[in-house]
mmCIF file of N, CA and C in Angstrom:
data_model
loop_
_atom_site.group_PDB
_atom_site.id
_atom_site.type_symbol
_atom_site.label_atom_id
_atom_site.label_comp_id
_atom_site.label_asym_id
_atom_site.label_seq_id
_atom_site.Cartn_x
_atom_site.Cartn_y
_atom_site.Cartn_z
ATOM 1 N N UNK A 1 167.970 137.975 58.145
ATOM 2 C CA UNK A 1 168.258 138.976 57.136
ATOM 3 C C UNK A 1 168.894 138.355 55.891
ATOM 4 N N UNK A 2 169.766 137.354 56.092
ATOM 5 C CA UNK A 2 170.388 136.689 54.950
ATOM 6 C C UNK A 2 169.341 136.009 54.080
ATOM 7 N N UNK A 3 168.319 135.421 54.740
ATOM 8 C CA UNK A 3 167.265 134.733 54.002
ATOM 9 C C UNK A 3 166.468 135.719 53.147
ATOM 10 N N UNK A 4 166.138 136.880 53.675
ATOM 11 C CA UNK A 4 165.388 137.899 52.945
ATOM 12 C C UNK A 4 166.215 138.410 51.767
ATOM 13 N N UNK A 5 167.503 138.622 52.003
ATOM 14 C CA UNK A 5 168.382 139.095 50.939
ATOM 15 C C UNK A 5 168.495 138.053 49.823
ATOM 16 N N UNK A 6 168.652 136.783 50.193
ATOM 17 C CA UNK A 6 168.725 135.702 49.216
ATOM 18 C C UNK A 6 167.418 135.587 48.428
ATOM 19 N N UNK A 7 166.284 135.694 49.118
ATOM 20 C CA UNK A 7 164.984 135.613 48.455
ATOM 21 C C UNK A 7 164.803 136.769 47.473
ATOM 22 N N UNK A 8 165.199 137.959 47.876
ATOM 23 C CA UNK A 8 165.062 139.131 47.015
ATOM 24 C C UNK A 8 165.949 139.010 45.769
ATOM 25 N N UNK A 9 167.173 138.579 45.948
ATOM 26 C CA UNK A 9 168.082 138.387 44.803
ATOM 27 C C UNK A 9 167.535 137.297 43.883
ATOM 28 N N UNK A 10 167.001 136.222 44.437
ATOM 29 C CA UNK A 10 166.444 135.131 43.632
ATOM 30 C C UNK A 10 165.260 135.607 42.804
ATOM 31 N N UNK A 11 164.390 136.396 43.400
ATOM 32 C CA UNK A 11 163.213 136.908 42.691
ATOM 33 C C UNK A 11 163.642 137.824 41.547
ATOM 34 N N UNK A 12 164.606 138.691 41.788
ATOM 35 C CA UNK A 12 165.088 139.597 40.742
ATOM 36 C C UNK A 12 165.727 138.803 39.606
ATOM 37 N N UNK A 13 166.567 137.823 39.932
ATOM 38 C CA UNK A 13 167.199 137.003 38.901
ATOM 39 C C UNK A 13 166.172 136.191 38.106
ATOM 40 N N UNK A 14 165.162 135.671 38.792
ATOM 41 C CA UNK A 14 164.105 134.928 38.104
ATOM 42 C C UNK A 14 163.340 135.846 37.143
ATOM 43 N N UNK A 15 163.016 137.052 37.579
ATOM 44 C CA UNK A 15 162.305 138.004 36.720
ATOM 45 C C UNK A 15 163.145 138.375 35.501
ATOM 46 N N UNK A 16 164.426 138.586 35.695
ATOM 47 C CA UNK A 16 165.312 138.910 34.570
ATOM 48 C C UNK A 16 165.393 137.737 33.605
ATOM 49 N N UNK A 17 165.496 136.526 34.136
ATOM 50 C CA UNK A 17 165.575 135.328 33.290
ATOM 51 C C UNK A 17 164.305 135.151 32.468
ATOM 52 N N UNK A 18 163.152 135.317 33.097
ATOM 53 C CA UNK A 18 161.880 135.184 32.383
ATOM 54 C C UNK A 18 161.770 136.251 31.290
ATOM 55 N N UNK A 19 162.180 137.467 31.600
ATOM 56 C CA UNK A 19 162.147 138.540 30.611
ATOM 57 C C UNK A 19 163.070 138.236 29.440
ATOM 58 N N UNK A 20 164.275 137.755 29.717
ATOM 59 C CA UNK A 20 165.209 137.420 28.644
ATOM 60 C C UNK A 20 164.673 136.281 27.775
ATOM 61 N N UNK A 21 164.055 135.285 28.374
ATOM 62 C CA UNK A 21 163.470 134.181 27.601
ATOM 63 C C UNK A 21 162.354 134.707 26.706
ATOM 64 N N UNK A 22 161.566 135.647 27.219
ATOM 65 C CA UNK A 22 160.444 136.169 26.432
ATOM 66 C C UNK A 22 160.915 136.922 25.189
ATOM 67 N N UNK A 23 162.151 137.409 25.180
ATOM 68 C CA UNK A 23 162.673 138.099 23.993
ATOM 69 C C UNK A 23 162.851 137.152 22.806
ATOM 70 N N UNK A 24 162.861 135.851 23.055
ATOM 71 C CA UNK A 24 162.967 134.879 21.969
ATOM 72 C C UNK A 24 161.611 134.601 21.311
ATOM 73 N N UNK A 25 160.531 135.096 21.896
ATOM 74 C CA UNK A 25 159.197 134.932 21.331
ATOM 75 C C UNK A 25 158.962 136.028 20.299
ATOM 76 N N UNK A 26 158.210 135.743 19.252
ATOM 77 C CA UNK A 26 157.957 136.780 18.246
ATOM 78 C C UNK A 26 157.044 137.889 18.772
ATOM 79 N N UNK A 27 157.197 139.066 18.212
ATOM 80 C CA UNK A 27 156.355 140.204 18.589
ATOM 81 C C UNK A 27 155.119 140.320 17.716
ATOM 82 N N UNK A 28 155.052 139.527 16.670
ATOM 83 C CA UNK A 28 153.903 139.534 15.765
ATOM 84 C C UNK A 28 153.426 138.099 15.592
ATOM 85 N N UNK A 29 152.150 137.879 15.869
ATOM 86 C CA UNK A 29 151.577 136.535 15.750
ATOM 87 C C UNK A 29 150.362 136.618 14.843
ATOM 88 N N UNK A 30 150.252 135.668 13.918
ATOM 89 C CA UNK A 30 149.098 135.595 13.024
ATOM 90 C C UNK A 30 148.447 134.230 13.205
ATOM 91 N N UNK A 31 147.168 134.264 13.562
ATOM 92 C CA UNK A 31 146.357 133.053 13.627
ATOM 93 C C UNK A 31 145.538 133.047 12.336
ATOM 94 N N UNK A 32 145.579 131.959 11.592
ATOM 95 C CA UNK A 32 144.936 131.925 10.278
ATOM 96 C C UNK A 32 144.200 130.609 10.073
ATOM 97 N N UNK A 33 143.049 130.714 9.435
ATOM 98 C CA UNK A 33 142.282 129.537 9.030
ATOM 99 C C UNK A 33 141.774 129.783 7.616
ATOM 100 N N UNK A 34 141.594 128.717 6.863
ATOM 101 C CA UNK A 34 141.109 128.834 5.487
ATOM 102 C C UNK A 34 140.213 127.655 5.151
ATOM 103 N N UNK A 35 139.305 127.896 4.213
ATOM 104 C CA UNK A 35 138.432 126.847 3.721
ATOM 105 C C UNK A 35 138.034 127.178 2.282
ATOM 106 N N UNK A 36 137.589 126.175 1.563
ATOM 107 C CA UNK A 36 137.110 126.379 0.195
ATOM 108 C C UNK A 36 135.599 126.532 0.200
ATOM 109 N N UNK A 37 135.115 127.460 -0.607
ATOM 110 C CA UNK A 37 133.678 127.699 -0.713
ATOM 111 C C UNK A 37 133.296 127.814 -2.182
ATOM 112 N N UNK A 38 132.157 127.236 -2.530
ATOM 113 C CA UNK A 38 131.630 127.349 -3.893
ATOM 114 C C UNK A 38 130.708 128.563 -3.935
ATOM 115 N N UNK A 39 131.320 129.713 -4.121
ATOM 116 C CA UNK A 39 130.578 130.968 -4.153
ATOM 117 C C UNK A 39 131.442 132.015 -4.856
ATOM 118 N N UNK A 40 130.962 133.236 -4.854
ATOM 119 C CA UNK A 40 131.729 134.341 -5.417
ATOM 120 C C UNK A 40 132.137 135.285 -4.282
ATOM 121 N N UNK A 41 133.212 136.041 -4.462
ATOM 122 C CA UNK A 41 133.657 136.929 -3.387
ATOM 123 C C UNK A 41 132.604 137.917 -2.905
ATOM 124 N N UNK A 42 131.770 138.432 -3.807
ATOM 125 C CA UNK A 42 130.752 139.403 -3.393
ATOM 126 C C UNK A 42 129.813 138.832 -2.331
ATOM 127 N N UNK A 43 129.510 137.552 -2.421
ATOM 128 C CA UNK A 43 128.654 136.916 -1.414
ATOM 129 C C UNK A 43 129.345 136.883 -0.058
ATOM 130 N N UNK A 44 130.628 136.638 -0.076
ATOM 131 C CA UNK A 44 131.392 136.606 1.178
ATOM 132 C C UNK A 44 131.490 138.008 1.766
ATOM 133 N N UNK A 45 131.795 138.979 0.920
ATOM 134 C CA UNK A 45 131.921 140.353 1.417
ATOM 135 C C UNK A 45 130.600 140.869 1.992
ATOM 136 N N UNK A 46 129.483 140.374 1.493
ATOM 137 C CA UNK A 46 128.177 140.778 2.017
ATOM 138 C C UNK A 46 128.092 140.484 3.517
ATOM 139 N N UNK A 47 128.597 139.334 3.936
ATOM 140 C CA UNK A 47 128.541 138.946 5.353
ATOM 141 C C UNK A 47 129.722 139.469 6.155
ATOM 142 N N UNK A 48 130.867 139.611 5.532
ATOM 143 C CA UNK A 48 132.065 140.047 6.252
ATOM 144 C C UNK A 48 132.060 141.557 6.486
ATOM 145 N N UNK A 49 131.626 142.331 5.508
ATOM 146 C CA UNK A 49 131.728 143.789 5.592
ATOM 147 C C UNK A 49 130.776 144.436 6.585
ATOM 148 N N UNK A 50 129.728 143.764 6.954
ATOM 149 C CA UNK A 50 128.734 144.347 7.855
ATOM 150 C C UNK A 50 128.787 143.631 9.210
ATOM 151 N N UNK A 51 129.381 144.264 10.230
ATOM 152 C CA UNK A 51 129.481 143.619 11.547
ATOM 153 C C UNK A 51 128.132 143.213 12.147
ATOM 154 N N UNK A 52 127.047 143.837 11.702
ATOM 155 C CA UNK A 52 125.737 143.432 12.221
ATOM 156 C C UNK A 52 125.349 142.035 11.723
ATOM 157 N N UNK A 53 125.990 141.564 10.665
ATOM 158 C CA UNK A 53 125.723 140.208 10.148
ATOM 159 C C UNK A 53 126.679 139.161 10.737
ATOM 160 N N UNK A 54 127.655 139.600 11.487
ATOM 161 C CA UNK A 54 128.646 138.664 12.020
ATOM 162 C C UNK A 54 128.028 137.618 12.943
ATOM 163 N N UNK A 55 126.948 137.976 13.629
ATOM 164 C CA UNK A 55 126.298 137.006 14.525
ATOM 165 C C UNK A 55 125.772 135.792 13.770
ATOM 166 N N UNK A 56 125.543 135.919 12.474
ATOM 167 C CA UNK A 56 125.025 134.813 11.674
ATOM 168 C C UNK A 56 126.078 133.748 11.401
ATOM 169 N N UNK A 57 127.368 134.089 11.543
ATOM 170 C CA UNK A 57 128.404 133.119 11.210
ATOM 171 C C UNK A 57 129.621 133.146 12.133
ATOM 172 N N UNK A 58 129.931 134.276 12.723
ATOM 173 C CA UNK A 58 131.179 134.446 13.474
ATOM 174 C C UNK A 58 131.044 133.906 14.896
ATOM 175 N N UNK A 59 131.935 133.010 15.284
ATOM 176 C CA UNK A 59 131.909 132.454 16.638
ATOM 177 C C UNK A 59 132.991 133.037 17.533
ATOM 178 N N UNK A 60 133.848 133.903 16.995
ATOM 179 C CA UNK A 60 134.849 134.570 17.822
ATOM 180 C C UNK A 60 134.139 135.680 18.572
ATOM 181 N N UNK A 61 134.208 135.642 19.875
ATOM 182 C CA UNK A 61 133.479 136.606 20.695
ATOM 183 C C UNK A 61 134.083 137.990 20.563
ATOM 184 N N UNK A 62 133.300 138.915 20.057
ATOM 185 C CA UNK A 62 133.756 140.278 19.823
ATOM 186 C C UNK A 62 132.841 141.282 20.520
ATOM 187 N N UNK A 63 132.413 140.948 21.720
ATOM 188 C CA UNK A 63 131.497 141.828 22.440
ATOM 189 C C UNK A 63 132.146 143.196 22.660
ATOM 190 N N UNK A 64 131.379 144.205 22.513
ATOM 191 C CA UNK A 64 131.793 145.607 22.665
ATOM 192 C C UNK A 64 133.054 145.925 21.859
ATOM 193 N N UNK A 65 133.091 145.404 20.661
ATOM 194 C CA UNK A 65 134.236 145.645 19.780
ATOM 195 C C UNK A 65 133.837 146.637 18.698
ATOM 196 N N UNK A 66 134.686 147.644 18.501
ATOM 197 C CA UNK A 66 134.453 148.572 17.392
ATOM 198 C C UNK A 66 135.276 148.099 16.199
ATOM 199 N N UNK A 67 134.718 148.310 15.014
ATOM 200 C CA UNK A 67 135.346 147.860 13.775
ATOM 201 C C UNK A 67 135.695 149.086 12.941
ATOM 202 N N UNK A 68 136.965 149.175 12.566
ATOM 203 C CA UNK A 68 137.439 150.260 11.728
ATOM 204 C C UNK A 68 138.107 149.633 10.501
ATOM 205 N N UNK A 69 137.482 149.781 9.337
ATOM 206 C CA UNK A 69 138.007 149.165 8.120
ATOM 207 C C UNK A 69 139.244 149.909 7.663
ATOM 208 N N UNK A 70 140.347 149.171 7.493
ATOM 209 C CA UNK A 70 141.627 149.746 7.064
ATOM 210 C C UNK A 70 141.819 149.659 5.561
ATOM 211 N N UNK A 71 141.382 148.556 4.980
ATOM 212 C CA UNK A 71 141.598 148.351 3.545
ATOM 213 C C UNK A 71 140.528 147.423 3.011
ATOM 214 N N UNK A 72 140.045 147.759 1.837
ATOM 215 C CA UNK A 72 139.106 146.893 1.125
ATOM 216 C C UNK A 72 139.477 146.907 -0.344
ATOM 217 N N UNK A 73 139.769 145.737 -0.866
ATOM 218 C CA UNK A 73 139.936 145.611 -2.308
ATOM 219 C C UNK A 73 139.219 144.344 -2.745
ATOM 220 N N UNK A 74 139.322 143.994 -3.991
ATOM 221 C CA UNK A 74 138.522 142.868 -4.494
ATOM 222 C C UNK A 74 138.916 141.531 -3.878
ATOM 223 N N UNK A 75 140.143 141.409 -3.384
ATOM 224 C CA UNK A 75 140.607 140.124 -2.857
ATOM 225 C C UNK A 75 140.792 140.081 -1.350
ATOM 226 N N UNK A 76 140.893 141.240 -0.714
ATOM 227 C CA UNK A 76 141.193 141.244 0.719
ATOM 228 C C UNK A 76 140.529 142.425 1.412
ATOM 229 N N UNK A 77 139.977 142.156 2.579
ATOM 230 C CA UNK A 77 139.395 143.201 3.428
ATOM 231 C C UNK A 77 140.056 143.092 4.797
ATOM 232 N N UNK A 78 140.542 144.229 5.313
ATOM 233 C CA UNK A 78 141.256 144.256 6.591
ATOM 234 C C UNK A 78 140.568 145.243 7.517
ATOM 235 N N UNK A 79 140.305 144.791 8.743
ATOM 236 C CA UNK A 79 139.652 145.634 9.736
ATOM 237 C C UNK A 79 140.488 145.672 11.007
ATOM 238 N N UNK A 80 140.460 146.824 11.671
ATOM 239 C CA UNK A 80 141.066 146.935 12.993
ATOM 240 C C UNK A 80 139.945 146.765 14.010
ATOM 241 N N UNK A 81 140.093 145.785 14.878
ATOM 242 C CA UNK A 81 139.095 145.508 15.909
ATOM 243 C C UNK A 81 139.606 146.052 17.234
ATOM 244 N N UNK A 82 138.788 146.881 17.876
ATOM 245 C CA UNK A 82 139.201 147.513 19.123
ATOM 246 C C UNK A 82 138.183 147.203 20.211
ATOM 247 N N UNK A 83 138.619 146.476 21.209
ATOM 248 C CA UNK A 83 137.807 146.223 22.385
ATOM 249 C C UNK A 83 138.240 147.240 23.434
ATOM 250 N N UNK A 84 137.305 147.770 24.182
ATOM 251 C CA UNK A 84 137.642 148.843 25.114
ATOM 252 C C UNK A 84 138.680 148.425 26.155
ATOM 253 N N UNK A 85 138.798 147.124 26.442
ATOM 254 C CA UNK A 85 139.723 146.657 27.469
ATOM 255 C C UNK A 85 141.044 146.139 26.915
ATOM 256 N N UNK A 86 141.183 146.041 25.599
ATOM 257 C CA UNK A 86 142.368 145.435 25.007
ATOM 258 C C UNK A 86 142.956 146.320 23.916
ATOM 259 N N UNK A 87 144.151 145.974 23.511
ATOM 260 C CA UNK A 87 144.791 146.673 22.403
ATOM 261 C C UNK A 87 144.135 146.247 21.097
ATOM 262 N N UNK A 88 144.176 147.104 20.076
ATOM 263 C CA UNK A 88 143.550 146.738 18.795
ATOM 264 C C UNK A 88 144.303 145.599 18.107
ATOM 265 N N UNK A 89 143.539 144.798 17.368
ATOM 266 C CA UNK A 89 144.122 143.734 16.549
ATOM 267 C C UNK A 89 143.599 143.907 15.123
ATOM 268 N N UNK A 90 144.378 143.406 14.168
ATOM 269 C CA UNK A 90 143.944 143.432 12.772
ATOM 270 C C UNK A 90 143.352 142.083 12.414
ATOM 271 N N UNK A 91 142.213 142.132 11.763
ATOM 272 C CA UNK A 91 141.571 140.916 11.273
ATOM 273 C C UNK A 91 141.365 141.091 9.775
ATOM 274 N N UNK A 92 141.721 140.067 9.031
ATOM 275 C CA UNK A 92 141.613 140.171 7.588
ATOM 276 C C UNK A 92 140.996 138.933 6.976
ATOM 277 N N UNK A 93 140.354 139.146 5.843
ATOM 278 C CA UNK A 93 139.745 138.063 5.073
ATOM 279 C C UNK A 93 140.262 138.173 3.649
ATOM 280 N N UNK A 94 140.685 137.042 3.098
ATOM 281 C CA UNK A 94 141.166 137.003 1.717
ATOM 282 C C UNK A 94 140.345 136.003 0.925
ATOM 283 N N UNK A 95 140.049 136.354 -0.308
ATOM 284 C CA UNK A 95 139.423 135.427 -1.252
ATOM 285 C C UNK A 95 140.461 135.117 -2.323
ATOM 286 N N UNK A 96 140.841 133.867 -2.393
ATOM 287 C CA UNK A 96 141.872 133.440 -3.334
ATOM 288 C C UNK A 96 141.224 132.514 -4.356
ATOM 289 N N UNK A 97 141.268 132.927 -5.602
ATOM 290 C CA UNK A 97 140.665 132.084 -6.636
ATOM 291 C C UNK A 97 141.730 131.667 -7.633
ATOM 292 N N UNK A 98 141.554 130.471 -8.138
ATOM 293 C CA UNK A 98 142.469 129.926 -9.137
ATOM 294 C C UNK A 98 141.696 129.770 -10.437
ATOM 295 N N UNK A 99 142.364 129.992 -11.556
ATOM 296 C CA UNK A 99 141.683 129.797 -12.832
ATOM 297 C C UNK A 99 141.214 128.347 -12.969
ATOM 298 N N UNK A 100 140.059 128.184 -13.520
ATOM 299 C CA UNK A 100 139.486 126.863 -13.782
ATOM 300 C C UNK A 100 139.030 126.126 -12.519
ATOM 301 N N UNK A 101 139.037 126.797 -11.367
ATOM 302 C CA UNK A 101 138.590 126.152 -10.128
ATOM 303 C C UNK A 101 137.104 126.402 -9.935
ATOM 304 N N UNK A 102 136.430 125.449 -9.309
ATOM 305 C CA UNK A 102 134.991 125.597 -9.085
ATOM 306 C C UNK A 102 134.683 126.235 -7.729
ATOM 307 N N UNK A 103 135.704 126.596 -6.965
ATOM 308 C CA UNK A 103 135.502 127.224 -5.667
ATOM 309 C C UNK A 103 136.625 128.230 -5.407
ATOM 310 N N UNK A 104 136.439 129.018 -4.359
ATOM 311 C CA UNK A 104 137.488 129.952 -3.949
ATOM 312 C C UNK A 104 137.922 129.582 -2.536
ATOM 313 N N UNK A 105 139.156 129.916 -2.230
ATOM 314 C CA UNK A 105 139.668 129.697 -0.886
ATOM 315 C C UNK A 105 139.463 130.979 -0.101
ATOM 316 N N UNK A 106 138.814 130.854 1.043
ATOM 317 C CA UNK A 106 138.591 131.997 1.921
ATOM 318 C C UNK A 106 139.504 131.827 3.130
ATOM 319 N N UNK A 107 140.366 132.813 3.320
ATOM 320 C CA UNK A 107 141.280 132.802 4.460
ATOM 321 C C UNK A 107 140.871 133.899 5.424
ATOM 322 N N UNK A 108 140.849 133.548 6.702
ATOM 323 C CA UNK A 108 140.562 134.518 7.755
ATOM 324 C C UNK A 108 141.757 134.511 8.689
ATOM 325 N N UNK A 109 142.286 135.674 8.972
ATOM 326 C CA UNK A 109 143.429 135.745 9.883
ATOM 327 C C UNK A 109 143.243 136.878 10.887
ATOM 328 N N UNK A 110 143.898 136.717 12.019
ATOM 329 C CA UNK A 110 143.939 137.753 13.047
ATOM 330 C C UNK A 110 145.406 137.983 13.389
ATOM 331 N N UNK A 111 145.831 139.236 13.322
ATOM 332 C CA UNK A 111 147.214 139.620 13.630
ATOM 333 C C UNK A 111 147.278 140.274 15.010
ATOM 334 N N UNK A 112 148.210 139.797 15.813
ATOM 335 C CA UNK A 112 148.454 140.368 17.131
ATOM 336 C C UNK A 112 149.857 140.962 17.151
ATOM 337 N N UNK A 113 149.965 142.211 17.541
ATOM 338 C CA UNK A 113 151.262 142.857 17.746
ATOM 339 C C UNK A 113 151.487 142.936 19.256
ATOM 340 N N UNK A 114 152.538 142.285 19.708
ATOM 341 C CA UNK A 114 152.805 142.185 21.137
ATOM 342 C C UNK A 114 153.879 143.173 21.568
ATOM 343 N N UNK A 115 153.734 143.660 22.789
ATOM 344 C CA UNK A 115 154.781 144.497 23.367
ATOM 345 C C UNK A 115 155.862 143.584 23.948
ATOM 346 N N UNK A 116 156.880 144.129 24.525
ATOM 347 C CA UNK A 116 157.990 143.345 25.049
ATOM 348 C C UNK A 116 157.654 142.695 26.396
ATOM 349 N N UNK A 117 156.509 142.996 26.966
ATOM 350 C CA UNK A 117 156.166 142.493 28.300
ATOM 351 C C UNK A 117 156.148 140.969 28.318
ATOM 352 N N UNK A 118 156.811 140.357 29.284
ATOM 353 C CA UNK A 118 156.857 138.884 29.332
ATOM 354 C C UNK A 118 155.478 138.245 29.439
ATOM 355 N N UNK A 119 154.549 138.849 30.185
ATOM 356 C CA UNK A 119 153.226 138.243 30.333
ATOM 357 C C UNK A 119 152.454 138.262 29.020
ATOM 358 N N UNK A 120 152.692 139.261 28.168
ATOM 359 C CA UNK A 120 152.056 139.257 26.845
ATOM 360 C C UNK A 120 152.661 138.168 25.963
ATOM 361 N N UNK A 121 153.973 138.050 25.993
ATOM 362 C CA UNK A 121 154.646 137.054 25.157
ATOM 363 C C UNK A 121 154.262 135.635 25.574
ATOM 364 N N UNK A 122 154.277 135.354 26.874
ATOM 365 C CA UNK A 122 153.905 134.011 27.334
ATOM 366 C C UNK A 122 152.412 133.758 27.142
ATOM 367 N N UNK A 123 151.597 134.785 27.302
ATOM 368 C CA UNK A 123 150.160 134.648 27.073
ATOM 369 C C UNK A 123 149.822 134.324 25.635
ATOM 370 N N UNK A 124 150.676 134.752 24.717
ATOM 371 C CA UNK A 124 150.429 134.494 23.296
ATOM 372 C C UNK A 124 150.539 133.014 22.944
ATOM 373 N N UNK A 125 151.108 132.222 23.829
ATOM 374 C CA UNK A 125 151.232 130.783 23.568
ATOM 375 C C UNK A 125 149.872 130.097 23.457
ATOM 376 N N UNK A 126 148.839 130.683 24.041
ATOM 377 C CA UNK A 126 147.516 130.052 24.007
ATOM 378 C C UNK A 126 146.591 130.657 22.951
ATOM 379 N N UNK A 127 147.055 131.644 22.207
ATOM 380 C CA UNK A 127 146.202 132.278 21.203
ATOM 381 C C UNK A 127 145.696 131.289 20.161
ATOM 382 N N UNK A 128 146.529 130.370 19.756
ATOM 383 C CA UNK A 128 146.124 129.376 18.751
ATOM 384 C C UNK A 128 144.925 128.571 19.252
ATOM 385 N N UNK A 129 144.951 128.161 20.506
ATOM 386 C CA UNK A 129 143.843 127.376 21.062
ATOM 387 C C UNK A 129 142.603 128.247 21.279
ATOM 388 N N UNK A 130 142.814 129.480 21.722
ATOM 389 C CA UNK A 130 141.693 130.370 22.023
ATOM 390 C C UNK A 130 140.967 130.816 20.765
ATOM 391 N N UNK A 131 141.712 131.174 19.719
ATOM 392 C CA UNK A 131 141.112 131.740 18.517
ATOM 393 C C UNK A 131 140.997 130.776 17.346
ATOM 394 N N UNK A 132 141.867 129.784 17.255
ATOM 395 C CA UNK A 132 141.907 128.898 16.100
ATOM 396 C C UNK A 132 140.619 128.139 15.851
ATOM 397 N N UNK A 133 140.140 127.411 16.854
ATOM 398 C CA UNK A 133 138.918 126.613 16.684
ATOM 399 C C UNK A 133 137.683 127.490 16.409
ATOM 400 N N UNK A 134 137.473 128.598 17.135
ATOM 401 C CA UNK A 134 136.329 129.456 16.806
ATOM 402 C C UNK A 134 136.405 130.061 15.406
ATOM 403 N N UNK A 135 137.609 130.372 14.939
ATOM 404 C CA UNK A 135 137.745 130.910 13.579
ATOM 405 C C UNK A 135 137.371 129.839 12.556
ATOM 406 N N UNK A 136 137.829 128.619 12.787
ATOM 407 C CA UNK A 136 137.492 127.526 11.877
ATOM 408 C C UNK A 136 135.989 127.277 11.863
ATOM 409 N N UNK A 137 135.369 127.297 13.042
ATOM 410 C CA UNK A 137 133.921 127.116 13.129
ATOM 411 C C UNK A 137 133.201 128.271 12.435
ATOM 412 N N UNK A 138 133.727 129.489 12.581
ATOM 413 C CA UNK A 138 133.122 130.646 11.923
ATOM 414 C C UNK A 138 133.146 130.522 10.406
ATOM 415 N N UNK A 139 134.250 130.047 9.855
ATOM 416 C CA UNK A 139 134.322 129.848 8.405
ATOM 417 C C UNK A 139 133.347 128.761 7.955
ATOM 418 N N UNK A 140 133.226 127.699 8.743
ATOM 419 C CA UNK A 140 132.249 126.652 8.409
ATOM 420 C C UNK A 140 130.824 127.190 8.486
ATOM 421 N N UNK A 141 130.553 128.041 9.480
ATOM 422 C CA UNK A 141 129.230 128.671 9.582
ATOM 423 C C UNK A 141 128.970 129.580 8.382
ATOM 424 N N UNK A 142 129.985 130.329 7.962
ATOM 425 C CA UNK A 142 129.834 131.203 6.793
ATOM 426 C C UNK A 142 129.530 130.373 5.549
ATOM 427 N N UNK A 143 130.199 129.252 5.423
ATOM 428 C CA UNK A 143 129.943 128.351 4.281
ATOM 429 C C UNK A 143 128.503 127.861 4.316
ATOM 430 N N UNK A 144 128.001 127.522 5.501
ATOM 431 C CA UNK A 144 126.609 127.059 5.625
ATOM 432 C C UNK A 144 125.620 128.174 5.306
ATOM 433 N N UNK A 145 125.901 129.371 5.780
ATOM 434 C CA UNK A 145 125.016 130.520 5.520
ATOM 435 C C UNK A 145 124.942 130.795 4.016
ATOM 436 N N UNK A 146 126.075 130.664 3.342
ATOM 437 C CA UNK A 146 126.108 130.953 1.909
ATOM 438 C C UNK A 146 125.402 129.887 1.073
ATOM 439 N N UNK A 147 125.240 128.687 1.605
ATOM 440 C CA UNK A 147 124.544 127.629 0.867
ATOM 441 C C UNK A 147 123.048 127.871 0.849
ATOM 442 N N UNK A 148 122.551 128.613 1.812
ATOM 443 C CA UNK A 148 121.094 128.825 1.906
ATOM 444 C C UNK A 148 120.637 130.003 1.116
#
């Protein structure tokens, strides 16, 4: 009986410790990638605004994802992506141009809002690896599509 009691107390203390550590993790995470493209924003918006064209350049897997546009202006477009099995995330694209520059910087970001759950906070540690490389590849694919 002492062993069971000790094991139960240890498990509870471990769970509390893990939960307290997770409070030091941020509740908002943004994964962002950017690249320069020799084009105009309208060309980029042509491919970004229509999810049916995403297969031509986007490598982030968005199967069974619904897209709800939150904001569109000349420099930034923001969409809420909702997968039936997950919480919605915000994805945004920015076109940043500088005077006298021959190209524009295209930034793509994904915002994750996390709950206080320790498994969500610890799981967020791998978001950079999971989403970063595919986002970078997607921007490179978009650059290639726009050259043709």
